[in-house]
């Protein structure tokens, strides 16, 4: 347990206390909590435009956590931590490329685990960073659930079953929401456990899976080209520019995850070199 000034570590046999989870003075008692609520408007005005500093993010926050992440990643590991998408729409790919360039610059300037939250906190202030952090959490929850459920569908198809055969159908729930997916839950737990145990180990595992993914995609590409027919390109854009842009927005989902690479800043051996290579 740490004291209020984030100094020495006080180890006790009793385990954790409330101060470990609610260290702010506002939570010491009901009186201070009510007073803090009454000052919400004033505090919000003060924090909306307040900005952090590079030194605070690089040293202050890291020292306060009393834990240093092991620098075990290089440029090769960063590449494999990203999305393994071989082909995608040009529009969504270009938009993702511009975002990646921004992340690359910020990652070199502020190589901390906070990612985009830390960048916005330094450049635009706490309020903007708070809004962005909420959106990022929502993004990862939705995308993680979607990828896990799609894994079940692909696995069922691989086993010569229908996509929903391995899901539990609950008739009492509304249609479209009545297929429970325990396999997806297990997949998420296993992946989270692996990533928590070892960053380097999860990077190596991800590298192997990505290589397998690329080999399969190249195989399908080569086999598909042997059956290519230019007649398939007739009526190229039946829904016009509107349909192309809608498809580009959906295809951008394939790039979700590159922003997560920025959170590995503290674990990269040489941030200035490897981030620019990435």
PDB file of C-alpha atoms in Angstrom:
ATOM      1  CA  UNK A   1       0.000   0.000   0.000  1.00  0.00           C
ATOM      2  CA  UNK A   2       1.352   3.438  -0.816  1.00  0.00           C
ATOM      3  CA  UNK A   3       0.978   6.530   1.326  1.00  0.00           C
ATOM      4  CA  UNK A   4      -0.618   9.774   0.172  1.00  0.00           C
ATOM      5  CA  UNK A   5       2.584  11.349  -1.128  1.00  0.00           C
ATOM      6  CA  UNK A   6       3.408   8.317  -3.260  1.00  0.00           C
ATOM      7  CA  UNK A   7       6.644   7.806  -1.387  1.00  0.00           C
ATOM      8  CA  UNK A   8       7.742   4.656   0.396  1.00  0.00           C
ATOM      9  CA  UNK A   9       5.777   1.444   0.140  1.00  0.00           C
ATOM     10  CA  UNK A  10       4.042   0.353   3.345  1.00  0.00           C
ATOM     11  CA  UNK A  11       3.611  -3.411   3.293  1.00  0.00           C
ATOM     12  CA  UNK A  12       0.990  -4.873   5.598  1.00  0.00           C
ATOM     13  CA  UNK A  13      -0.195  -8.369   6.167  1.00  0.00           C
ATOM     14  CA  UNK A  14      -3.842  -7.323   6.030  1.00  0.00           C
ATOM     15  CA  UNK A  15      -3.670  -6.772   2.262  1.00  0.00           C
ATOM     16  CA  UNK A  16      -5.372  -3.801   0.633  1.00  0.00           C
ATOM     17  CA  UNK A  17      -7.328  -0.945   2.140  1.00  0.00           C
ATOM     18  CA  UNK A  18      -9.683   1.706   0.818  1.00  0.00           C
ATOM     19  CA  UNK A  19      -6.788   4.135   0.314  1.00  0.00           C
ATOM     20  CA  UNK A  20      -5.321   1.862  -2.343  1.00  0.00           C
ATOM     21  CA  UNK A  21      -8.390   2.321  -4.556  1.00  0.00           C
ATOM     22  CA  UNK A  22      -9.686   5.749  -3.408  1.00  0.00           C
ATOM     23  CA  UNK A  23      -6.555   7.770  -2.539  1.00  0.00           C
ATOM     24  CA  UNK A  24      -8.110  11.205  -3.121  1.00  0.00           C
ATOM     25  CA  UNK A  25      -8.984  13.331  -0.099  1.00  0.00           C
ATOM     26  CA  UNK A  26     -12.492  13.746  -1.500  1.00  0.00           C
ATOM     27  CA  UNK A  27     -13.268  10.121  -0.575  1.00  0.00           C
ATOM     28  CA  UNK A  28     -12.031  10.154   3.022  1.00  0.00           C
ATOM     29  CA  UNK A  29     -15.543  10.724   4.450  1.00  0.00           C
ATOM     30  CA  UNK A  30     -19.056  11.675   3.405  1.00  0.00           C
ATOM     31  CA  UNK A  31     -18.563  15.334   4.345  1.00  0.00           C
ATOM     32  CA  UNK A  32     -15.563  15.788   2.067  1.00  0.00           C
ATOM     33  CA  UNK A  33     -17.358  13.851  -0.675  1.00  0.00           C
ATOM     34  CA  UNK A  34     -20.421  16.140  -0.536  1.00  0.00           C
ATOM     35  CA  UNK A  35     -18.151  19.186  -0.530  1.00  0.00           C
ATOM     36  CA  UNK A  36     -16.303  17.847  -3.573  1.00  0.00           C
ATOM     37  CA  UNK A  37     -19.621  17.373  -5.388  1.00  0.00           C
ATOM     38  CA  UNK A  38     -20.604  20.972  -4.648  1.00  0.00           C
ATOM     39  CA  UNK A  39     -17.333  22.115  -6.218  1.00  0.00           C
ATOM     40  CA  UNK A  40     -17.860  20.102  -9.407  1.00  0.00           C
ATOM     41  CA  UNK A  41     -18.604  23.136 -11.591  1.00  0.00           C
ATOM     42  CA  UNK A  42     -15.569  25.056 -10.358  1.00  0.00           C
ATOM     43  CA  UNK A  43     -13.278  22.051 -10.698  1.00  0.00           C
ATOM     44  CA  UNK A  44     -14.584  21.330 -14.190  1.00  0.00           C
ATOM     45  CA  UNK A  45     -13.864  24.897 -15.315  1.00  0.00           C
ATOM     46  CA  UNK A  46     -10.344  24.629 -13.932  1.00  0.00           C
ATOM     47  CA  UNK A  47      -9.660  21.269 -15.580  1.00  0.00           C
ATOM     48  CA  UNK A  48     -11.260  21.801 -18.997  1.00  0.00           C
ATOM     49  CA  UNK A  49      -8.330  23.810 -20.332  1.00  0.00           C
ATOM     50  CA  UNK A  50      -5.637  22.585 -17.941  1.00  0.00           C
ATOM     51  CA  UNK A  51      -2.797  20.718 -19.615  1.00  0.00           C
ATOM     52  CA  UNK A  52      -0.243  18.248 -18.422  1.00  0.00           C
ATOM     53  CA  UNK A  53       3.453  18.434 -19.311  1.00  0.00           C
ATOM     54  CA  UNK A  54       5.861  16.112 -21.068  1.00  0.00           C
ATOM     55  CA  UNK A  55       7.983  15.749 -17.950  1.00  0.00           C
ATOM     56  CA  UNK A  56       4.981  14.884 -15.780  1.00  0.00           C
ATOM     57  CA  UNK A  57       3.877  12.150 -18.183  1.00  0.00           C
ATOM     58  CA  UNK A  58       7.410  10.821 -18.702  1.00  0.00           C
ATOM     59  CA  UNK A  59       8.551  10.886 -15.081  1.00  0.00           C
ATOM     60  CA  UNK A  60       5.909  12.041 -12.584  1.00  0.00           C
ATOM     61  CA  UNK A  61       3.143   9.586 -13.502  1.00  0.00           C
ATOM     62  CA  UNK A  62       5.625   6.748 -13.944  1.00  0.00           C
ATOM     63  CA  UNK A  63       7.266   7.393 -10.545  1.00  0.00           C
ATOM     64  CA  UNK A  64       3.876   7.643  -8.883  1.00  0.00           C
ATOM     65  CA  UNK A  65       2.916   4.159 -10.084  1.00  0.00           C
ATOM     66  CA  UNK A  66       6.164   2.783  -8.544  1.00  0.00           C
ATOM     67  CA  UNK A  67       6.481   0.303 -11.386  1.00  0.00           C
ATOM     68  CA  UNK A  68       8.757   0.374 -14.390  1.00  0.00           C
ATOM     69  CA  UNK A  69       7.787  -1.606 -17.476  1.00  0.00           C
ATOM     70  CA  UNK A  70      10.488  -3.851 -18.933  1.00  0.00           C
ATOM     71  CA  UNK A  71      11.840  -2.588 -22.255  1.00  0.00           C
ATOM     72  CA  UNK A  72      11.742  -5.793 -24.289  1.00  0.00           C
ATOM     73  CA  UNK A  73      10.239  -4.770 -27.651  1.00  0.00           C
ATOM     74  CA  UNK A  74      11.925  -3.693 -30.867  1.00  0.00           C
ATOM     75  CA  UNK A  75      10.698  -2.504 -34.268  1.00  0.00           C
ATOM     76  CA  UNK A  76       9.875  -6.030 -35.458  1.00  0.00           C
ATOM     77  CA  UNK A  77       7.657  -6.610 -32.408  1.00  0.00           C
ATOM     78  CA  UNK A  78       5.819  -3.341 -32.987  1.00  0.00           C
ATOM     79  CA  UNK A  79       4.993  -4.281 -36.580  1.00  0.00           C
ATOM     80  CA  UNK A  80       3.475  -7.606 -35.541  1.00  0.00           C
ATOM     81  CA  UNK A  81       1.479  -5.977 -32.760  1.00  0.00           C
ATOM     82  CA  UNK A  82      -0.408  -4.066 -35.407  1.00  0.00           C
ATOM     83  CA  UNK A  83      -3.185  -5.255 -37.688  1.00  0.00           C
ATOM     84  CA  UNK A  84      -2.330  -8.052 -40.136  1.00  0.00           C
ATOM     85  CA  UNK A  85      -4.350  -6.633 -43.030  1.00  0.00           C
ATOM     86  CA  UNK A  86      -2.881  -7.316 -46.457  1.00  0.00           C
ATOM     87  CA  UNK A  87      -5.432  -5.632 -48.699  1.00  0.00           C
ATOM     88  CA  UNK A  88      -8.093  -3.073 -47.858  1.00  0.00           C
ATOM     89  CA  UNK A  89      -9.909  -0.163 -49.329  1.00  0.00           C
ATOM     90  CA  UNK A  90      -7.673   2.740 -50.476  1.00  0.00           C
ATOM     91  CA  UNK A  91      -9.731   5.388 -48.735  1.00  0.00           C
ATOM     92  CA  UNK A  92      -9.801   3.713 -45.331  1.00  0.00           C
ATOM     93  CA  UNK A  93      -6.144   2.754 -45.738  1.00  0.00           C
ATOM     94  CA  UNK A  94      -5.142   6.350 -46.468  1.00  0.00           C
ATOM     95  CA  UNK A  95      -7.111   7.649 -43.482  1.00  0.00           C
ATOM     96  CA  UNK A  96      -5.478   5.045 -41.262  1.00  0.00           C
ATOM     97  CA  UNK A  97      -2.052   5.975 -42.657  1.00  0.00           C
ATOM     98  CA  UNK A  98      -2.486   9.628 -41.664  1.00  0.00           C
ATOM     99  CA  UNK A  99      -3.558   8.556 -38.184  1.00  0.00           C
ATOM    100  CA  UNK A 100      -0.536   6.276 -37.910  1.00  0.00           C
ATOM    101  CA  UNK A 101       1.797   9.157 -38.817  1.00  0.00           C
ATOM    102  CA  UNK A 102       0.292  11.258 -36.024  1.00  0.00           C
ATOM    103  CA  UNK A 103       0.643   8.410 -33.530  1.00  0.00           C
ATOM    104  CA  UNK A 104       4.228   7.856 -34.640  1.00  0.00           C
ATOM    105  CA  UNK A 105       5.221  11.457 -33.949  1.00  0.00           C
ATOM    106  CA  UNK A 106       3.507  11.573 -30.565  1.00  0.00           C
ATOM    107  CA  UNK A 107       4.944   8.193 -29.576  1.00  0.00           C
ATOM    108  CA  UNK A 108       8.477   9.483 -30.113  1.00  0.00           C
ATOM    109  CA  UNK A 109       7.799  12.713 -28.233  1.00  0.00           C
ATOM    110  CA  UNK A 110       5.907  11.109 -25.317  1.00  0.00           C
ATOM    111  CA  UNK A 111       6.825   7.389 -25.084  1.00  0.00           C
ATOM    112  CA  UNK A 112       4.522   6.428 -22.203  1.00  0.00           C
ATOM    113  CA  UNK A 113       1.896   3.737 -21.659  1.00  0.00           C
ATOM    114  CA  UNK A 114      -0.984   6.223 -21.723  1.00  0.00           C
ATOM    115  CA  UNK A 115      -1.116   6.320 -25.501  1.00  0.00           C
ATOM    116  CA  UNK A 116      -3.495   8.828 -27.061  1.00  0.00           C
ATOM    117  CA  UNK A 117      -4.872   9.742 -23.616  1.00  0.00           C
ATOM    118  CA  UNK A 118      -1.437  10.996 -22.556  1.00  0.00           C
ATOM    119  CA  UNK A 119      -0.907  12.852 -25.844  1.00  0.00           C
ATOM    120  CA  UNK A 120      -4.217  14.688 -25.596  1.00  0.00           C
ATOM    121  CA  UNK A 121      -3.661  15.409 -21.911  1.00  0.00           C
ATOM    122  CA  UNK A 122      -0.432  17.213 -22.760  1.00  0.00           C
ATOM    123  CA  UNK A 123      -1.603  19.000 -25.920  1.00  0.00           C
ATOM    124  CA  UNK A 124      -5.309  19.750 -25.371  1.00  0.00           C
ATOM    125  CA  UNK A 125      -5.966  19.294 -21.667  1.00  0.00           C
ATOM    126  CA  UNK A 126      -7.618  16.903 -19.232  1.00  0.00           C
ATOM    127  CA  UNK A 127     -11.206  17.306 -20.409  1.00  0.00           C
ATOM    128  CA  UNK A 128     -10.488  16.407 -24.044  1.00  0.00           C
ATOM    129  CA  UNK A 129      -8.299  13.512 -22.886  1.00  0.00           C
ATOM    130  CA  UNK A 130     -11.112  12.245 -20.648  1.00  0.00           C
ATOM    131  CA  UNK A 131     -13.610  12.249 -23.534  1.00  0.00           C
ATOM    132  CA  UNK A 132     -11.108  10.495 -25.793  1.00  0.00           C
ATOM    133  CA  UNK A 133     -10.343   7.879 -23.135  1.00  0.00           C
ATOM    134  CA  UNK A 134     -14.043   7.027 -22.855  1.00  0.00           C
ATOM    135  CA  UNK A 135     -14.325   6.631 -26.626  1.00  0.00           C
ATOM    136  CA  UNK A 136     -11.201   4.465 -26.759  1.00  0.00           C
ATOM    137  CA  UNK A 137     -12.491   2.156 -24.025  1.00  0.00           C
ATOM    138  CA  UNK A 138     -15.811   1.851 -25.849  1.00  0.00           C
ATOM    139  CA  UNK A 139     -13.962   1.131 -29.107  1.00  0.00           C
ATOM    140  CA  UNK A 140     -11.920  -1.693 -27.592  1.00  0.00           C
ATOM    141  CA  UNK A 141     -14.903  -3.275 -25.840  1.00  0.00           C
ATOM    142  CA  UNK A 142     -16.981  -3.326 -29.038  1.00  0.00           C
ATOM    143  CA  UNK A 143     -14.147  -4.358 -31.363  1.00  0.00           C
ATOM    144  CA  UNK A 144     -12.880  -7.023 -28.943  1.00  0.00           C
ATOM    145  CA  UNK A 145     -16.346  -8.531 -28.635  1.00  0.00           C
ATOM    146  CA  UNK A 146     -16.863  -8.423 -32.400  1.00  0.00           C
ATOM    147  CA  UNK A 147     -13.550 -10.105 -33.185  1.00  0.00           C
ATOM    148  CA  UNK A 148     -14.114 -12.790 -30.537  1.00  0.00           C
ATOM    149  CA  UNK A 149     -17.579 -13.598 -31.884  1.00  0.00           C
ATOM    150  CA  UNK A 150     -16.290 -13.704 -35.445  1.00  0.00           C
ATOM    151  CA  UNK A 151     -13.621 -16.167 -34.290  1.00  0.00           C
ATOM    152  CA  UNK A 152     -16.402 -18.518 -33.196  1.00  0.00           C
ATOM    153  CA  UNK A 153     -18.104 -18.173 -36.589  1.00  0.00           C
ATOM    154  CA  UNK A 154     -14.902 -18.939 -38.492  1.00  0.00           C
ATOM    155  CA  UNK A 155     -14.110 -21.857 -36.208  1.00  0.00           C
ATOM    156  CA  UNK A 156     -17.585 -23.323 -36.739  1.00  0.00           C
ATOM    157  CA  UNK A 157     -17.231 -22.933 -40.510  1.00  0.00           C
ATOM    158  CA  UNK A 158     -13.819 -24.594 -40.368  1.00  0.00           C
ATOM    159  CA  UNK A 159     -15.461 -27.556 -38.607  1.00  0.00           C
ATOM    160  CA  UNK A 160     -18.090 -27.738 -41.393  1.00  0.00           C
ATOM    161  CA  UNK A 161     -20.856 -26.271 -39.193  1.00  0.00           C
ATOM    162  CA  UNK A 162     -23.071 -23.231 -39.481  1.00  0.00           C
ATOM    163  CA  UNK A 163     -21.684 -20.068 -37.809  1.00  0.00           C
ATOM    164  CA  UNK A 164     -24.243 -20.195 -34.968  1.00  0.00           C
ATOM    165  CA  UNK A 165     -23.987 -23.929 -34.264  1.00  0.00           C
ATOM    166  CA  UNK A 166     -21.449 -23.421 -31.464  1.00  0.00           C
ATOM    167  CA  UNK A 167     -23.483 -20.678 -29.810  1.00  0.00           C
ATOM    168  CA  UNK A 168     -26.203 -21.151 -27.187  1.00  0.00           C
ATOM    169  CA  UNK A 169     -29.666 -20.151 -28.374  1.00  0.00           C
ATOM    170  CA  UNK A 170     -31.772 -18.584 -25.598  1.00  0.00           C
ATOM    171  CA  UNK A 171     -35.373 -18.381 -26.779  1.00  0.00           C
ATOM    172  CA  UNK A 172     -36.419 -16.000 -23.987  1.00  0.00           C
ATOM    173  CA  UNK A 173     -34.183 -13.225 -25.371  1.00  0.00           C
ATOM    174  CA  UNK A 174     -35.001 -10.964 -28.311  1.00  0.00           C
ATOM    175  CA  UNK A 175     -34.165 -12.165 -31.796  1.00  0.00           C
ATOM    176  CA  UNK A 176     -30.658 -11.115 -32.771  1.00  0.00           C
ATOM    177  CA  UNK A 177     -29.553 -10.983 -29.133  1.00  0.00           C
ATOM    178  CA  UNK A 178     -30.341 -14.565 -28.179  1.00  0.00           C
ATOM    179  CA  UNK A 179     -27.130 -16.303 -29.280  1.00  0.00           C
ATOM    180  CA  UNK A 180     -24.758 -16.537 -26.320  1.00  0.00           C
ATOM    181  CA  UNK A 181     -21.138 -17.191 -27.207  1.00  0.00           C
ATOM    182  CA  UNK A 182     -19.143 -18.925 -24.428  1.00  0.00           C
ATOM    183  CA  UNK A 183     -16.290 -19.719 -26.839  1.00  0.00           C
ATOM    184  CA  UNK A 184     -15.762 -16.000 -27.454  1.00  0.00           C
ATOM    185  CA  UNK A 185     -15.570 -15.386 -23.700  1.00  0.00           C
ATOM    186  CA  UNK A 186     -12.955 -18.123 -23.295  1.00  0.00           C
ATOM    187  CA  UNK A 187     -10.918 -16.731 -26.204  1.00  0.00           C
ATOM    188  CA  UNK A 188     -10.911 -13.253 -24.651  1.00  0.00           C
ATOM    189  CA  UNK A 189      -9.864 -14.599 -21.242  1.00  0.00           C
ATOM    190  CA  UNK A 190      -7.021 -16.631 -22.737  1.00  0.00           C
ATOM    191  CA  UNK A 191      -5.734 -13.703 -24.827  1.00  0.00           C
ATOM    192  CA  UNK A 192      -5.945 -11.286 -21.878  1.00  0.00           C
ATOM    193  CA  UNK A 193      -4.120 -13.737 -19.612  1.00  0.00           C
ATOM    194  CA  UNK A 194      -1.374 -14.257 -22.181  1.00  0.00           C
ATOM    195  CA  UNK A 195      -0.895 -10.530 -22.742  1.00  0.00           C
ATOM    196  CA  UNK A 196      -0.776  -9.894 -18.980  1.00  0.00           C
ATOM    197  CA  UNK A 197       1.805 -12.595 -18.271  1.00  0.00           C
ATOM    198  CA  UNK A 198       4.448 -11.500 -20.778  1.00  0.00           C
ATOM    199  CA  UNK A 199       4.577  -8.719 -23.332  1.00  0.00           C
ATOM    200  CA  UNK A 200       7.471 -10.335 -25.172  1.00  0.00           C
ATOM    201  CA  UNK A 201       5.792 -13.752 -25.114  1.00  0.00           C
ATOM    202  CA  UNK A 202       2.517 -12.378 -26.455  1.00  0.00           C
ATOM    203  CA  UNK A 203       4.484 -10.541 -29.149  1.00  0.00           C
ATOM    204  CA  UNK A 204       6.162 -13.780 -30.247  1.00  0.00           C
ATOM    205  CA  UNK A 205       2.826 -15.611 -30.267  1.00  0.00           C
ATOM    206  CA  UNK A 206       1.246 -12.804 -32.272  1.00  0.00           C
ATOM    207  CA  UNK A 207       4.149 -12.920 -34.727  1.00  0.00           C
ATOM    208  CA  UNK A 208       3.622 -16.636 -35.341  1.00  0.00           C
ATOM    209  CA  UNK A 209      -0.129 -16.213 -35.821  1.00  0.00           C
ATOM    210  CA  UNK A 210       0.394 -13.248 -38.139  1.00  0.00           C
ATOM    211  CA  UNK A 211       2.838 -15.205 -40.303  1.00  0.00           C
ATOM    212  CA  UNK A 212       0.320 -18.054 -40.556  1.00  0.00           C
ATOM    213  CA  UNK A 213      -2.361 -15.504 -41.435  1.00  0.00           C
ATOM    214  CA  UNK A 214      -0.238 -13.990 -44.193  1.00  0.00           C
ATOM    215  CA  UNK A 215       0.663 -17.403 -45.628  1.00  0.00           C
ATOM    216  CA  UNK A 216      -3.011 -18.348 -45.818  1.00  0.00           C
ATOM    217  CA  UNK A 217      -3.942 -15.015 -47.415  1.00  0.00           C
ATOM    218  CA  UNK A 218      -1.158 -15.294 -50.007  1.00  0.00           C
ATOM    219  CA  UNK A 219      -2.285 -18.841 -50.784  1.00  0.00           C
ATOM    220  CA  UNK A 220      -5.884 -17.703 -51.274  1.00  0.00           C
ATOM    221  CA  UNK A 221      -4.698 -14.773 -53.383  1.00  0.00           C
ATOM    222  CA  UNK A 222      -2.657 -16.988 -55.693  1.00  0.00           C
ATOM    223  CA  UNK A 223      -5.412 -19.587 -56.010  1.00  0.00           C
ATOM    224  CA  UNK A 224      -7.990 -16.861 -56.590  1.00  0.00           C
ATOM    225  CA  UNK A 225      -5.969 -15.273 -59.375  1.00  0.00           C
ATOM    226  CA  UNK A 226      -6.008 -18.541 -61.289  1.00  0.00           C
ATOM    227  CA  UNK A 227      -9.801 -18.296 -61.377  1.00  0.00           C
ATOM    228  CA  UNK A 228      -9.949 -14.537 -62.031  1.00  0.00           C
ATOM    229  CA  UNK A 229     -12.473 -13.285 -64.557  1.00  0.00           C
ATOM    230  CA  UNK A 230     -12.610  -9.671 -65.754  1.00  0.00           C
ATOM    231  CA  UNK A 231     -16.369 -10.052 -66.194  1.00  0.00           C
ATOM    232  CA  UNK A 232     -16.673  -9.878 -62.413  1.00  0.00           C
ATOM    233  CA  UNK A 233     -15.677  -6.200 -62.573  1.00  0.00           C
ATOM    234  CA  UNK A 234     -18.768  -5.221 -64.572  1.00  0.00           C
ATOM    235  CA  UNK A 235     -21.126  -2.832 -62.767  1.00  0.00           C
ATOM    236  CA  UNK A 236     -18.116  -1.784 -60.685  1.00  0.00           C
ATOM    237  CA  UNK A 237     -19.906   0.728 -58.424  1.00  0.00           C
ATOM    238  CA  UNK A 238     -23.629  -0.080 -58.384  1.00  0.00           C
ATOM    239  CA  UNK A 239     -24.277   2.230 -55.409  1.00  0.00           C
ATOM    240  CA  UNK A 240     -22.078   5.091 -56.589  1.00  0.00           C
ATOM    241  CA  UNK A 241     -19.739   7.207 -54.479  1.00  0.00           C
ATOM    242  CA  UNK A 242     -22.096   6.966 -51.491  1.00  0.00           C
ATOM    243  CA  UNK A 243     -21.723   3.199 -51.411  1.00  0.00           C
ATOM    244  CA  UNK A 244     -17.935   3.430 -51.777  1.00  0.00           C
ATOM    245  CA  UNK A 245     -17.643   5.803 -48.802  1.00  0.00           C
ATOM    246  CA  UNK A 246     -19.962   3.660 -46.664  1.00  0.00           C
ATOM    247  CA  UNK A 247     -17.855   0.609 -47.447  1.00  0.00           C
ATOM    248  CA  UNK A 248     -14.664   2.538 -46.635  1.00  0.00           C
ATOM    249  CA  UNK A 249     -16.063   3.457 -43.209  1.00  0.00           C
ATOM    250  CA  UNK A 250     -16.849  -0.197 -42.512  1.00  0.00           C
ATOM    251  CA  UNK A 251     -13.465  -1.368 -43.794  1.00  0.00           C
ATOM    252  CA  UNK A 252     -11.714   1.001 -41.388  1.00  0.00           C
ATOM    253  CA  UNK A 253     -12.670  -1.507 -38.689  1.00  0.00           C
ATOM    254  CA  UNK A 254      -9.935  -3.740 -40.108  1.00  0.00           C
ATOM    255  CA  UNK A 255      -7.366  -1.175 -38.968  1.00  0.00           C
ATOM    256  CA  UNK A 256      -8.648  -0.857 -35.411  1.00  0.00           C
ATOM    257  CA  UNK A 257      -5.778  -1.698 -33.117  1.00  0.00           C
ATOM    258  CA  UNK A 258      -2.921   0.361 -34.535  1.00  0.00           C
ATOM    259  CA  UNK A 259      -3.592   2.973 -31.843  1.00  0.00           C
ATOM    260  CA  UNK A 260      -2.985   0.292 -29.226  1.00  0.00           C
ATOM    261  CA  UNK A 261       0.615   0.020 -30.408  1.00  0.00           C
ATOM    262  CA  UNK A 262       1.209   3.506 -29.011  1.00  0.00           C
ATOM    263  CA  UNK A 263       0.536   2.226 -25.479  1.00  0.00           C
ATOM    264  CA  UNK A 264       3.703   0.112 -25.754  1.00  0.00           C
ATOM    265  CA  UNK A 265       5.898   3.213 -25.601  1.00  0.00           C
ATOM    266  CA  UNK A 266       7.407   2.405 -22.208  1.00  0.00           C
ATOM    267  CA  UNK A 267       8.331  -1.112 -23.296  1.00  0.00           C
ATOM    268  CA  UNK A 268      10.250  -0.209 -26.459  1.00  0.00           C
ATOM    269  CA  UNK A 269      14.049  -0.388 -26.174  1.00  0.00           C
ATOM    270  CA  UNK A 270      14.743   2.596 -28.436  1.00  0.00           C
ATOM    271  CA  UNK A 271      11.527   4.642 -28.888  1.00  0.00           C
ATOM    272  CA  UNK A 272      13.010   7.289 -31.178  1.00  0.00           C
ATOM    273  CA  UNK A 273      14.407   4.727 -33.616  1.00  0.00           C
ATOM    274  CA  UNK A 274      11.782   1.967 -33.525  1.00  0.00           C
ATOM    275  CA  UNK A 275       8.711   4.228 -33.509  1.00  0.00           C
ATOM    276  CA  UNK A 276       9.902   6.101 -36.577  1.00  0.00           C
ATOM    277  CA  UNK A 277      10.537   2.791 -38.337  1.00  0.00           C
ATOM    278  CA  UNK A 278       7.036   1.692 -37.439  1.00  0.00           C
TER     279      UNK A 278
END
